[in-house]
Amino acid sequence: MKKLIGIAAVSGAMLLALTGCASGGSAASEGPKPLDELVVGFAQVGAESGWRTANTKDIQASFEEAGIELKFSDAQQKQENQIKAIRSYIQQQVDVIAFSPVVETGWDAVLNEAKAAGIPVVLTDRAVDSQDDSLYVSFLGSDFVEEGEKAGQWVLDEYADASEPVQIIQLEGTTGAAPAIDRAEGFAEVISANPNLEVVASQTGDFTRAGGKQVTEALLKSNPDVDLIYAHNDDMGLGAIEAIEAAGLEPGVDIKIVTVDAVKDGMQALADGKINFIVECSPLLGAQLVDIVKQINDGETPEKRIITEETTFTQEEAIEALPTRQY
Ligand code: GZL
């Protein structure tokens, strides 16, 4: 009798594993599904910058290559649209939800709904400030504080011998977004070592080129003696270049510029000497996100925090890297 029960138990378990969660919901609790039956819902921030476009392209290409269905939504940088998209994925009972939170706060309610529905959530690129880290399986993305520190270190070295105050304008990313908060924090921490380095104005350009141009036009009027602009992304730095040139000044010379991202247009401006230094923030998260989804499907536990590898570029390094740059 025991043998029969044993056989029945094994075949039951195998049956469960083979069928997986045919009706959607958490793959992890119902055994692995064939990859071509997996469905992932991705709620993207928007298309605000070259970085975001490259990030979207890479994620879509990675899921295409893996043969995993990806439902995709663009929130036009509005949190309510991302929340709507996540709720829609819950309704559709996708197997995994992934998203890049446009801002850090306001996610607990919808993430608890995903948890109640048994759907694992993966954060990509940006973080949430929730105290309850059971609301997401893993956070894949850069260390933005370190990116700010790298930018600050270049400024500290560049003006090490300055005997006069150095006036800095900071172009902030989207208000409340993790990269904006953390890049400002890391930068301020490092430059505080030299009291001559002073952020005389700091305003959000919302990570867009137009925003960077508009804010720089205004701030140049109120800070005509500015020495350096620190922009939280290349796109705002490229907008600042337009404003500096419109004011009859030479970007990279009259006013130095430091940015974050290292997308192609930013790297070209660096190679041309209009930007002076770029801290890389890699948008190529697709392959790692696919790996996390596969681990969840196989009932494994991905690392809670996966930090992307990235570097920095001087003008010479940009000239060398440009020909083979992926984004
Ligand atoms: C950083 C990412 C930021 C980029 C910007 O990981 O969230 O958002 O730095 C993008 O270019 O808009």
Coordinates of C-alpha atoms and ligand atoms in Angstrom, one line a residue:
M1 CA 0.0 0.0 0.0
K2 CA 2.8 2.3 1.0
K3 CA 4.5 1.8 -2.4
L4 CA 1.2 2.7 -4.2
I5 CA 0.8 5.9 -2.1
G6 CA 4.4 6.7 -2.9
I7 CA 3.9 6.3 -6.6
A8 CA 0.6 8.3 -6.5
A9 CA 2.4 11.1 -4.5
V10 CA 5.3 11.2 -7.0
S11 CA 3.0 11.3 -10.1
G12 CA 0.9 14.0 -8.4
A13 CA 3.9 16.1 -7.8
M14 CA 5.2 15.6 -11.4
L15 CA 1.8 16.4 -12.8
L16 CA 1.8 19.6 -10.8
A17 CA 5.3 20.5 -12.0
L18 CA 4.4 19.8 -15.6
T19 CA 1.2 21.8 -15.6
G20 CA 2.8 24.6 -13.6
C21 CA 0.4 27.5 -13.0
A22 CA -1.6 27.3 -16.2
S23 CA -4.0 30.0 -14.8
G24 CA -1.1 32.5 -14.1
G25 CA -0.2 33.7 -10.7
S26 CA 3.1 32.8 -9.0
A27 CA 5.1 30.4 -11.0
A28 CA 7.3 29.8 -7.9
S29 CA 4.5 28.1 -5.9
E30 CA 3.3 25.8 -8.7
G31 CA 6.5 24.5 -10.2
P32 CA 8.4 25.6 -13.3
K33 CA 6.5 26.5 -16.5
P34 CA 7.9 26.1 -20.0
L35 CA 9.4 29.5 -20.9
D36 CA 7.0 30.0 -23.8
E37 CA 4.1 29.8 -21.4
L38 CA 5.5 32.4 -19.0
V39 CA 4.0 35.9 -19.1
V40 CA 5.8 38.9 -17.5
G41 CA 4.2 42.4 -17.1
F42 CA 6.7 45.3 -17.3
A43 CA 5.6 48.9 -16.3
Q44 CA 8.2 51.3 -17.7
V45 CA 8.6 54.9 -16.4
G46 CA 8.3 56.5 -19.8
A47 CA 10.5 57.6 -22.7
E48 CA 12.0 60.7 -21.1
S49 CA 15.6 60.2 -22.0
G50 CA 18.1 58.4 -24.2
W51 CA 18.8 56.1 -21.2
R52 CA 15.2 55.1 -20.9
T53 CA 14.9 54.4 -24.6
A54 CA 18.0 52.2 -24.5
N55 CA 16.6 50.5 -21.3
T56 CA 13.3 49.7 -23.0
K57 CA 15.0 48.4 -26.1
D58 CA 17.3 46.1 -24.2
I59 CA 14.6 44.7 -22.0
Q60 CA 12.3 44.0 -24.9
A61 CA 15.1 42.4 -26.9
S62 CA 16.2 40.2 -24.0
F63 CA 12.7 38.8 -23.5
E64 CA 12.2 38.3 -27.2
E65 CA 15.5 36.3 -27.3
A66 CA 14.5 34.2 -24.2
G67 CA 11.1 33.4 -25.8
I68 CA 9.2 34.8 -22.8
E69 CA 6.1 36.9 -23.4
L70 CA 6.6 40.5 -22.2
K71 CA 3.5 42.8 -21.7
F72 CA 4.9 46.4 -21.8
S73 CA 3.4 49.7 -20.7
D74 CA 4.8 53.3 -20.9
A75 CA 3.6 55.5 -18.0
Q76 CA 4.7 58.8 -19.5
Q77 CA 6.5 59.5 -16.1
K78 CA 3.2 59.4 -14.2
Q79 CA 3.0 57.2 -11.1
E80 CA -0.7 56.7 -11.4
N81 CA -0.2 55.2 -14.9
Q82 CA 2.4 52.8 -13.5
I83 CA 0.0 51.8 -10.7
K84 CA -2.8 51.3 -13.3
A85 CA -0.5 49.1 -15.4
I86 CA 0.5 47.0 -12.4
R87 CA -3.1 46.5 -11.4
S88 CA -3.9 45.4 -15.0
Y89 CA -1.1 42.9 -14.9
I90 CA -2.5 41.5 -11.6
Q91 CA -5.9 41.2 -13.3
Q92 CA -4.3 39.4 -16.2
Q93 CA -2.6 37.0 -13.6
V94 CA 0.8 37.4 -15.2
D95 CA 3.6 35.2 -13.7
V96 CA 5.9 38.0 -12.7
I97 CA 5.6 41.8 -12.6
A98 CA 8.7 44.1 -13.1
F99 CA 8.8 47.9 -13.1
S100 CA 11.1 50.9 -12.5
P101 CA 9.3 53.1 -9.9
V102 CA 9.2 56.6 -11.2
V103 CA 9.4 57.9 -7.6
E104 CA 10.4 56.2 -4.4
T105 CA 7.1 56.6 -2.4
G106 CA 3.5 55.5 -2.8
W107 CA 3.8 51.8 -3.8
D108 CA 2.9 49.8 -0.7
A109 CA -0.8 49.5 -1.6
V110 CA -0.4 48.1 -5.1
L111 CA 2.6 46.0 -4.2
N112 CA 0.5 44.4 -1.4
E113 CA -2.2 43.7 -4.0
A114 CA 0.4 41.9 -6.1
K115 CA 1.6 40.0 -3.0
A116 CA -2.0 39.0 -2.2
A117 CA -2.4 37.7 -5.8
G118 CA 0.8 35.6 -5.4
I119 CA 2.6 37.5 -8.2
P120 CA 6.3 38.1 -7.5
V121 CA 7.5 41.7 -8.2
V122 CA 11.0 42.7 -9.4
L123 CA 12.2 46.3 -9.2
T124 CA 14.5 47.3 -12.1
D125 CA 16.6 50.5 -12.3
R126 CA 14.9 52.5 -9.5
A127 CA 14.1 51.7 -5.9
V128 CA 11.0 52.2 -3.6
D129 CA 11.3 53.4 -0.1
S130 CA 8.9 50.8 1.4
Q131 CA 9.9 49.4 4.8
D132 CA 8.5 46.1 3.8
D133 CA 11.0 44.4 1.5
S134 CA 8.8 41.3 1.3
L135 CA 6.9 43.4 -1.3
Y136 CA 9.5 42.7 -4.0
V137 CA 11.7 39.7 -4.8
S138 CA 14.7 41.6 -6.0
F139 CA 16.0 45.1 -6.9
L140 CA 18.3 45.2 -10.0
G141 CA 20.0 48.5 -10.7
S142 CA 22.8 50.9 -10.1
D143 CA 24.1 52.4 -6.9
F144 CA 23.0 56.0 -7.5
V145 CA 24.8 57.4 -4.4
E146 CA 28.1 55.9 -5.7
E147 CA 27.4 57.6 -9.1
G148 CA 27.0 61.0 -7.3
E149 CA 30.2 60.3 -5.4
K150 CA 32.1 59.6 -8.6
A151 CA 30.8 62.8 -10.1
G152 CA 31.8 64.7 -6.9
Q153 CA 35.3 63.2 -6.9
W154 CA 36.0 64.4 -10.4
V155 CA 34.9 68.0 -9.4
L156 CA 37.0 67.7 -6.2
D157 CA 40.1 66.7 -8.2
E158 CA 39.4 69.3 -11.0
Y159 CA 39.3 72.2 -8.5
A160 CA 41.8 70.9 -6.0
D161 CA 43.9 74.0 -6.3
A162 CA 41.1 76.5 -6.6
S163 CA 41.7 79.5 -4.3
E164 CA 38.4 81.2 -5.3
P165 CA 34.9 79.9 -4.6
V166 CA 33.7 77.5 -7.4
Q167 CA 30.0 78.1 -8.3
I168 CA 28.1 75.0 -9.2
I169 CA 24.6 74.6 -10.7
Q170 CA 22.9 71.2 -10.1
L171 CA 20.3 70.0 -12.6
E172 CA 18.3 67.4 -10.6
G173 CA 16.4 64.5 -12.0
T174 CA 12.7 63.8 -11.5
T175 CA 11.7 65.1 -8.0
G176 CA 11.3 62.1 -5.6
A177 CA 13.0 59.7 -7.9
A178 CA 15.7 57.5 -6.3
P179 CA 18.4 58.5 -8.8
A180 CA 17.7 62.2 -8.2
I181 CA 17.8 61.8 -4.4
D182 CA 20.8 59.6 -4.3
R183 CA 23.0 61.3 -7.0
A184 CA 22.5 64.6 -5.1
E185 CA 23.4 62.9 -1.8
G186 CA 26.6 61.3 -3.1
F187 CA 27.7 64.4 -4.9
A188 CA 27.1 66.7 -1.9
E189 CA 28.9 64.4 0.5
V190 CA 32.1 64.3 -1.6
I191 CA 32.3 68.0 -2.5
S192 CA 31.8 69.0 1.1
A193 CA 35.5 68.2 1.6
N194 CA 36.3 71.5 -0.2
P195 CA 34.4 74.5 1.2
N196 CA 35.3 76.4 -2.0
L197 CA 32.9 74.2 -3.9
E198 CA 29.4 75.6 -3.6
V199 CA 26.1 74.5 -5.2
V200 CA 24.6 78.0 -5.7
A201 CA 21.4 76.7 -7.4
S202 CA 19.7 73.3 -7.7
Q203 CA 16.5 72.6 -9.7
T204 CA 14.8 69.7 -11.4
G205 CA 14.9 69.3 -15.2
D206 CA 12.9 66.1 -14.9
F207 CA 15.6 64.1 -16.7
T208 CA 14.7 65.6 -20.0
R209 CA 16.7 67.6 -22.5
A210 CA 14.1 70.3 -22.7
G211 CA 14.0 70.5 -18.9
G212 CA 17.7 70.8 -18.7
K213 CA 17.8 73.6 -21.3
Q214 CA 14.9 75.6 -19.7
V215 CA 16.3 75.4 -16.2
T216 CA 19.8 76.3 -17.3
E217 CA 18.6 79.3 -19.3
A218 CA 16.9 80.6 -16.1
L219 CA 19.7 79.8 -13.7
L220 CA 22.4 81.3 -16.0
K221 CA 20.6 84.6 -15.7
S222 CA 20.6 84.5 -11.9
N223 CA 24.1 83.0 -11.6
P224 CA 26.1 84.5 -14.5
D225 CA 29.5 83.5 -12.9
V226 CA 28.7 79.8 -12.6
D227 CA 31.8 77.6 -13.2
L228 CA 30.3 74.1 -13.5
I229 CA 27.0 72.3 -14.1
Y230 CA 26.3 68.9 -12.5
A231 CA 23.4 67.3 -14.4
H232 CA 21.9 64.0 -13.0
N233 CA 21.7 62.7 -16.6
D234 CA 23.2 63.3 -20.0
D235 CA 19.9 64.5 -21.5
M236 CA 19.7 67.5 -19.1
G237 CA 23.4 68.1 -19.7
L238 CA 22.8 68.2 -23.5
G239 CA 19.9 70.7 -22.8
A240 CA 22.4 72.8 -20.7
I241 CA 24.8 72.8 -23.7
E242 CA 22.1 74.4 -25.9
A243 CA 21.4 77.1 -23.2
I244 CA 25.1 77.8 -22.7
E245 CA 25.7 78.2 -26.4
A246 CA 22.6 80.4 -26.7
A247 CA 24.2 82.6 -24.1
G248 CA 27.3 83.0 -26.2
L249 CA 29.4 80.9 -23.9
E250 CA 31.5 77.7 -24.7
P251 CA 30.2 74.6 -22.9
G252 CA 33.0 72.5 -21.5
V253 CA 35.3 75.5 -21.4
D254 CA 33.6 78.7 -20.0
I255 CA 31.2 76.4 -18.0
K256 CA 32.3 72.8 -17.3
I257 CA 29.7 70.1 -17.3
V258 CA 29.6 66.7 -15.5
T259 CA 26.7 64.3 -16.2
V260 CA 25.6 60.7 -15.5
D261 CA 24.4 58.0 -17.9
A262 CA 27.0 57.8 -20.8
V263 CA 24.4 57.3 -23.6
K264 CA 25.7 57.9 -27.1
D265 CA 24.7 61.6 -27.5
G266 CA 26.3 62.4 -24.1
M267 CA 29.5 60.5 -25.1
Q268 CA 29.6 62.4 -28.4
A269 CA 29.4 65.7 -26.5
L270 CA 32.1 64.5 -24.2
A271 CA 34.3 63.5 -27.1
D272 CA 33.7 66.9 -28.6
G273 CA 34.7 68.6 -25.4
K274 CA 31.3 70.1 -24.6
I275 CA 30.9 67.8 -21.5
N276 CA 34.0 67.2 -19.3
F277 CA 33.2 64.0 -17.5
I278 CA 30.5 61.3 -17.5
V279 CA 29.6 58.7 -14.9
E280 CA 28.2 55.6 -16.5
C281 CA 24.7 54.3 -15.5
S282 CA 24.0 51.1 -17.5
P283 CA 20.5 50.7 -19.0
L284 CA 21.3 47.2 -20.2
L285 CA 19.3 45.4 -17.5
G286 CA 17.4 43.0 -19.8
A287 CA 19.5 39.9 -19.6
Q288 CA 19.8 40.1 -15.8
L289 CA 16.0 40.6 -15.5
V290 CA 15.4 37.5 -17.7
D291 CA 17.7 35.5 -15.4
I292 CA 15.8 36.7 -12.3
V293 CA 12.5 35.7 -14.0
K294 CA 13.9 32.2 -14.8
Q295 CA 15.1 31.8 -11.2
I296 CA 11.6 32.7 -9.9
N297 CA 10.1 30.2 -12.4
D298 CA 12.4 27.5 -11.2
G299 CA 11.4 28.1 -7.6
E300 CA 14.9 29.6 -6.8
T301 CA 15.4 32.8 -4.7
P302 CA 17.3 35.6 -6.6
E303 CA 19.6 37.9 -4.8
K304 CA 17.7 40.7 -3.0
R305 CA 19.9 43.4 -4.4
I306 CA 21.8 43.1 -7.7
I307 CA 24.0 46.1 -8.5
T308 CA 25.0 46.7 -12.2
E309 CA 28.6 47.1 -13.2
E310 CA 29.5 50.5 -14.6
T311 CA 32.4 52.9 -15.0
T312 CA 33.3 56.5 -15.8
F313 CA 34.5 58.3 -18.9
T314 CA 37.0 61.2 -19.6
Q315 CA 37.1 62.8 -23.0
E316 CA 39.9 60.5 -24.2
E317 CA 38.0 57.4 -22.9
A318 CA 34.8 58.5 -24.7
I319 CA 36.6 59.0 -28.0
E320 CA 38.0 55.4 -27.6
A321 CA 34.6 53.9 -26.5
L322 CA 32.3 55.6 -29.0
P323 CA 32.8 53.3 -32.0
T324 CA 31.7 50.2 -30.2
R325 CA 29.1 51.8 -27.8
Q326 CA 26.0 49.7 -27.6
Y327 CA 23.7 52.6 -26.6
Ligands
GZL1 C1 18.8 55.8 -13.8 C2 17.6 56.1 -14.5 C3 17.5 57.5 -14.9 C4 18.6 57.9 -15.9 C5 17.9 58.9 -16.7 O1 18.9 54.4 -13.5 O2 16.4 55.8 -13.7 O3 16.3 57.8 -15.5 O4 19.8 58.4 -15.3 C6 16.5 58.3 -16.8 O5 18.4 59.3 -17.9 O6 15.6 59.2 -17.3

